[in-house]
Amino acid sequence: FEAEQYVPFSIEDVNLDFQILGPKEEPGQMDVILVAVKKDTINEYVNAVREAGLNPIIVDVNHFALENMYEINYEIEPIKNVAIVNIGASTINMNILKGGISVFTRDSAVGSNLHTEALQREFNLTYENAERLKRGEPIENIPPEDAFSIMDLASEEIIDDISRSFEFYRSTELHEDINEVIVSGGCALIKDFPKHLSEKVGIETKVIEPFKNIKISQKFDSSYMEEIAPIAAVATGLALRRQGDR
Ligand SMILES: Nc1ncnc2c1ncn2[C@@H]1O[C@H](COP(=O)(O)OP(=O)(O)OP(=O)(O)O)[C@@H](O)[C@H]1O
Ligand SMILES: [Mg+2]
C-alpha cells in the first residue's frame, strides 16, 4: 500500500480513507483521492459531538461536504467555474468546482477572527463584546459606522488572501478563470463583505443558500434559518451523508 509516502505523520497516528476517481489514460493506472486525518483530531470532534448527546456516524472533510451541499442546491453548468469560499472564524476553505466537480482546493489560516480582533484592539473590548458589536449589537456607545470602518479594514485583509488564492488557481495548468464566487461561513454575514469581495475580485459573488432545495419544517423559525444559513453550509453537506454511503 503506497499511502505511507504521502502522509507526513506516522501511519499509526492517522485514520485513512480513499475514493477512486476513475481510470487514467495509462492502462492499469487510476486516480485516487487519499484522505488522512490525525486520530487525535478526529477524537476531539467525536468527543464534542458525544458531549452534545449525539452519536457521530460519518466523518467528512469540509471541502467534500461543501461540494455535496452545492450539488443538491445548484444547477450544474458544465462550462462554469464556481469558487465556493467558506470563511469561518480562523480558516478559509476554498473549493473551485468546474462543472460541479472539485478541481482546486486550498485552505488558509485567516478568517473572521480578524474582524473581532480589530474591534478589540480599536475599542479596547473583550472578545465577547467585540463579537456582539460585530453582529451589530450596540456596545459601549460605539457608533456602528466606526465599527464598520474598522471591520472593512479586516475584510480587506481577508479579501487579499482570497485574491491570492484565485491568482494561484489561475496560474495552475488549468489556466482558467472563475465565473462565480459563492461565499459561506460566518464571514458572509459581515455587513457588505460579499459586496466588497465582488468589487475587489471583479467576479459576481453570491451568499450561499444551503437550504435552497431543502424543505424546512415549520417548527423552525424561518428568519432564524435564514440568518444561520451561511454558517450551516458545511453542516448541511455533512447531514446529506448516510451511514455506509460512498
Ligand atoms: N451574524 C453574524 N454577523 C457577523 N459575524 C458573524 C455572525 N455570525 C457568526 N459570525 C462570525 O463568523 C465566524 C464563525 O463562522 P463559522 O461558524 O462559519 O466558523 P467556524 O466553522 O466555527 O470556524 P473555523 O472554520 O475557522 O473553524 C466567527 O468569527 C463569528 O464571529
Ligand atoms: Mg468552519
Coordinates of C-alpha atoms and ligand atoms in Angstrom, one line a residue:
F1 CA 0.0 0.0 0.0
E2 CA 1.6 3.3 -1.1
A3 CA -0.3 5.6 1.3
E4 CA 2.6 6.0 3.7
Q5 CA 4.8 8.0 1.4
Y6 CA 2.1 10.7 1.1
V7 CA 1.2 11.2 4.7
P8 CA 3.5 13.5 6.7
F9 CA 2.7 11.7 10.0
S10 CA 3.3 8.2 11.3
I11 CA 0.7 6.0 9.7
E12 CA -0.3 4.6 13.1
D13 CA -1.4 8.1 14.2
V14 CA -3.9 8.7 11.4
N15 CA -7.2 7.5 10.1
L16 CA -7.1 6.9 6.3
D17 CA -9.8 6.6 3.7
F18 CA -9.8 6.8 -0.1
Q19 CA -12.0 7.2 -3.1
I20 CA -11.3 6.0 -6.6
L21 CA -11.9 8.8 -9.0
G22 CA -11.6 6.8 -12.2
P23 CA -9.1 5.1 -14.5
K24 CA -6.3 7.1 -16.0
E25 CA -5.2 7.0 -19.7
E26 CA -2.3 4.7 -19.0
P27 CA -3.7 1.1 -18.6
G28 CA -3.7 -0.2 -15.1
Q29 CA -3.5 3.2 -13.5
M30 CA -6.2 5.2 -11.7
D31 CA -6.6 8.5 -9.9
V32 CA -7.4 8.1 -6.2
I33 CA -8.1 10.7 -3.5
L34 CA -6.5 9.8 -0.2
V35 CA -7.7 11.5 3.0
A36 CA -5.7 11.2 6.2
V37 CA -6.6 12.8 9.5
K38 CA -4.8 12.5 12.8
K39 CA -6.7 10.2 15.2
D40 CA -6.3 12.9 17.9
T41 CA -8.1 15.4 15.8
I42 CA -11.0 13.0 15.0
N43 CA -11.3 12.0 18.6
E44 CA -11.6 15.7 19.7
Y45 CA -14.5 16.1 17.2
V46 CA -16.1 12.8 18.2
N47 CA -16.0 13.7 21.9
A48 CA -17.5 17.1 21.3
V49 CA -20.4 15.5 19.3
R50 CA -20.9 12.9 22.1
E51 CA -20.9 15.5 24.8
A52 CA -23.7 17.2 22.9
G53 CA -25.6 13.9 23.3
L54 CA -25.3 12.9 19.6
N55 CA -23.8 9.8 18.1
P56 CA -21.5 10.5 15.1
I57 CA -21.7 8.0 12.3
I58 CA -19.7 9.7 9.4
V59 CA -16.6 11.8 9.3
D60 CA -16.1 14.0 6.3
V61 CA -13.9 16.8 5.0
N62 CA -15.1 20.4 4.7
H63 CA -14.4 20.5 1.0
F64 CA -16.4 17.4 0.2
A65 CA -19.3 18.5 2.4
L66 CA -19.4 21.8 0.5
E67 CA -19.3 20.0 -2.8
N68 CA -22.3 17.8 -1.7
M69 CA -24.2 20.7 -0.4
Y70 CA -23.7 22.6 -3.7
E71 CA -24.7 19.6 -5.8
I72 CA -28.2 19.3 -4.3
N73 CA -28.9 23.1 -4.3
Y74 CA -27.5 24.4 -7.5
E75 CA -27.9 23.7 -11.2
I76 CA -24.6 22.4 -12.5
E77 CA -23.4 24.2 -15.6
P78 CA -20.7 22.1 -17.4
I79 CA -18.6 25.1 -18.5
K80 CA -18.9 27.1 -15.4
N81 CA -16.1 27.5 -12.8
V82 CA -17.6 28.3 -9.4
A83 CA -15.4 29.1 -6.4
I84 CA -17.0 28.2 -3.0
V85 CA -15.2 30.2 -0.4
N86 CA -16.1 29.1 3.2
I87 CA -14.8 31.7 5.7
G88 CA -15.0 30.7 9.3
A89 CA -13.5 32.2 12.4
S90 CA -9.9 31.1 11.7
T91 CA -9.9 29.3 8.4
I92 CA -10.8 29.8 4.8
N93 CA -11.7 26.7 2.8
M94 CA -11.6 27.4 -0.9
N95 CA -13.1 24.9 -3.3
I96 CA -13.2 25.6 -7.0
L97 CA -15.7 23.5 -8.9
K98 CA -15.6 23.0 -12.7
G99 CA -18.9 21.7 -13.9
G100 CA -19.8 20.8 -10.3
I101 CA -16.6 18.8 -9.8
S102 CA -13.8 20.0 -7.5
V103 CA -10.7 20.9 -9.4
F104 CA -8.8 23.0 -6.8
T105 CA -8.9 23.2 -3.1
R106 CA -6.9 25.4 -0.7
D107 CA -7.0 26.3 2.9
S108 CA -5.6 29.3 4.6
A109 CA -5.4 30.3 8.2
V110 CA -7.2 33.6 8.2
G111 CA -10.9 34.2 9.0
S112 CA -13.4 36.4 10.6
N113 CA -11.5 36.4 13.9
L114 CA -9.6 39.3 12.2
H115 CA -12.8 41.4 12.4
T116 CA -13.2 40.6 16.1
E117 CA -9.5 41.2 16.9
A118 CA -9.6 44.5 15.0
L119 CA -12.6 45.7 17.1
Q120 CA -11.0 44.5 20.3
R121 CA -7.8 46.5 19.6
E122 CA -9.5 49.6 18.3
F123 CA -12.2 50.0 21.1
N124 CA -10.4 48.1 23.8
L125 CA -13.2 45.5 24.1
T126 CA -13.3 41.9 25.5
Y127 CA -13.6 39.2 22.9
E128 CA -17.3 38.7 23.8
N129 CA -18.2 42.3 23.4
A130 CA -16.3 42.6 20.1
E131 CA -18.2 39.6 18.8
R132 CA -21.5 41.3 19.8
L133 CA -20.5 44.6 18.2
K134 CA -19.6 42.6 15.1
R135 CA -23.1 41.3 14.9
G136 CA -24.5 44.8 15.1
E137 CA -25.4 44.9 18.8
P138 CA -24.8 48.3 20.4
I139 CA -21.8 48.2 22.7
E140 CA -20.5 51.0 24.9
N141 CA -22.0 53.7 22.8
I142 CA -19.6 52.9 19.9
P143 CA -21.2 54.3 16.8
P144 CA -21.9 51.5 14.3
E145 CA -20.3 53.4 11.5
D146 CA -17.0 53.5 13.4
A147 CA -17.2 49.7 13.9
F148 CA -18.0 49.2 10.2
S149 CA -15.0 51.1 9.1
I150 CA -12.7 49.1 11.3
M151 CA -14.3 45.9 10.1
D152 CA -13.8 47.0 6.5
L153 CA -10.0 47.0 7.1
A154 CA -10.1 43.5 8.4
S155 CA -12.3 42.5 5.4
E156 CA -9.6 43.8 3.1
E157 CA -7.0 41.5 4.6
I158 CA -9.3 38.5 4.2
I159 CA -10.2 39.5 0.6
D160 CA -6.5 39.9 -0.2
D161 CA -5.9 36.3 0.9
I162 CA -8.8 35.1 -1.3
S163 CA -7.5 37.1 -4.3
R164 CA -4.1 35.4 -3.8
S165 CA -5.7 32.0 -3.9
F166 CA -7.6 33.0 -7.1
E167 CA -4.3 34.2 -8.7
F168 CA -2.8 30.9 -7.7
Y169 CA -5.6 29.0 -9.3
R170 CA -5.3 31.0 -12.5
S171 CA -1.6 30.2 -12.6
T172 CA -2.1 26.4 -12.4
E173 CA -2.0 24.3 -15.5
L174 CA -5.8 24.8 -15.8
H175 CA -5.3 28.5 -16.8
E176 CA -8.9 29.1 -16.3
D177 CA -10.9 32.0 -15.0
I178 CA -13.5 31.9 -12.2
N179 CA -17.1 32.7 -13.3
E180 CA -18.8 33.0 -10.0
V181 CA -18.0 33.2 -6.3
I182 CA -20.2 31.8 -3.6
V183 CA -19.3 32.8 0.0
S184 CA -20.3 30.7 3.0
G185 CA -19.4 30.7 6.7
G186 CA -19.9 33.3 9.3
C187 CA -17.9 35.9 7.5
A188 CA -20.6 36.0 4.8
L189 CA -22.8 37.7 7.4
I190 CA -20.4 40.6 7.9
K191 CA -22.1 43.7 6.5
D192 CA -21.1 44.4 2.9
F193 CA -18.4 41.6 2.9
P194 CA -19.8 39.9 -0.2
K195 CA -20.1 43.2 -2.0
H196 CA -16.5 44.2 -1.1
L197 CA -15.3 40.8 -2.2
S198 CA -17.1 41.1 -5.5
E199 CA -15.8 44.5 -6.2
K200 CA -12.2 43.6 -5.4
V201 CA -12.0 40.4 -7.4
G202 CA -14.3 41.6 -10.2
I203 CA -16.4 38.4 -10.1
E204 CA -20.1 38.1 -9.5
T205 CA -20.5 37.0 -5.8
K206 CA -23.4 35.4 -4.0
V207 CA -24.0 34.2 -0.5
I208 CA -24.5 30.5 -0.2
E209 CA -28.1 29.2 0.1
P210 CA -27.7 25.7 1.6
F211 CA -31.4 25.2 2.1
K212 CA -32.5 26.2 -1.4
N213 CA -33.7 22.7 -2.3
I214 CA -34.4 21.5 1.2
K215 CA -37.8 21.5 2.8
I216 CA -37.6 23.0 6.2
S217 CA -40.1 22.0 8.9
Q218 CA -42.5 24.8 10.1
K219 CA -41.3 24.2 13.6
F220 CA -38.1 26.1 12.8
D221 CA -38.3 29.9 12.8
S222 CA -37.8 31.0 9.2
S223 CA -35.9 34.2 10.0
Y224 CA -33.6 32.3 12.2
M225 CA -33.0 29.7 9.5
E226 CA -32.3 32.5 7.1
E227 CA -29.8 34.1 9.4
I228 CA -27.8 30.9 10.1
A229 CA -27.9 29.6 6.5
P230 CA -24.4 30.7 5.5
I231 CA -23.0 29.2 8.7
A232 CA -24.8 25.9 8.1
A233 CA -23.4 25.2 4.6
V234 CA -20.8 22.6 5.8
A235 CA -23.3 21.1 8.3
T236 CA -25.8 20.7 5.5
G237 CA -23.3 18.9 3.4
L238 CA -22.5 16.6 6.2
A239 CA -26.1 15.9 7.0
L240 CA -26.7 14.8 3.4
R241 CA -24.5 11.8 4.0
R242 CA -25.9 8.4 5.2
Q243 CA -24.2 5.6 7.0
G244 CA -22.4 3.3 4.6
D245 CA -22.8 5.5 1.6
R246 CA -19.9 6.4 -0.7
Ligands
LIG1 N1 -24.4 37.3 12.5 C1 -23.1 37.4 12.3 N2 -22.5 38.5 11.9 C2 -21.2 38.7 11.8 N3 -20.3 37.7 12.0 C3 -20.8 36.5 12.4 C4 -22.2 36.3 12.6 N4 -22.4 35.0 13.0 C5 -21.1 34.5 13.1 N5 -20.2 35.4 12.7 C6 -18.7 35.2 12.7 O1 -18.4 34.1 11.9 C7 -17.4 33.3 12.4 C8 -17.8 31.9 12.6 O2 -18.2 31.3 11.4 P1 -18.3 29.8 11.1 O3 -19.3 29.2 12.0 O4 -18.5 29.6 9.7 O5 -16.8 29.4 11.5 P2 -16.3 28.0 12.2 O6 -16.5 26.9 11.3 O7 -16.7 27.9 13.6 O8 -14.7 28.4 12.2 P3 -13.5 27.7 11.5 O9 -14.0 27.1 10.2 O10 -12.5 28.8 11.3 O11 -13.0 26.7 12.5 C9 -17.0 33.9 13.7 O12 -15.8 34.8 13.5 C10 -18.2 34.8 14.1 O13 -17.9 36.0 14.8
MG2 MG -15.8 26.1 9.5

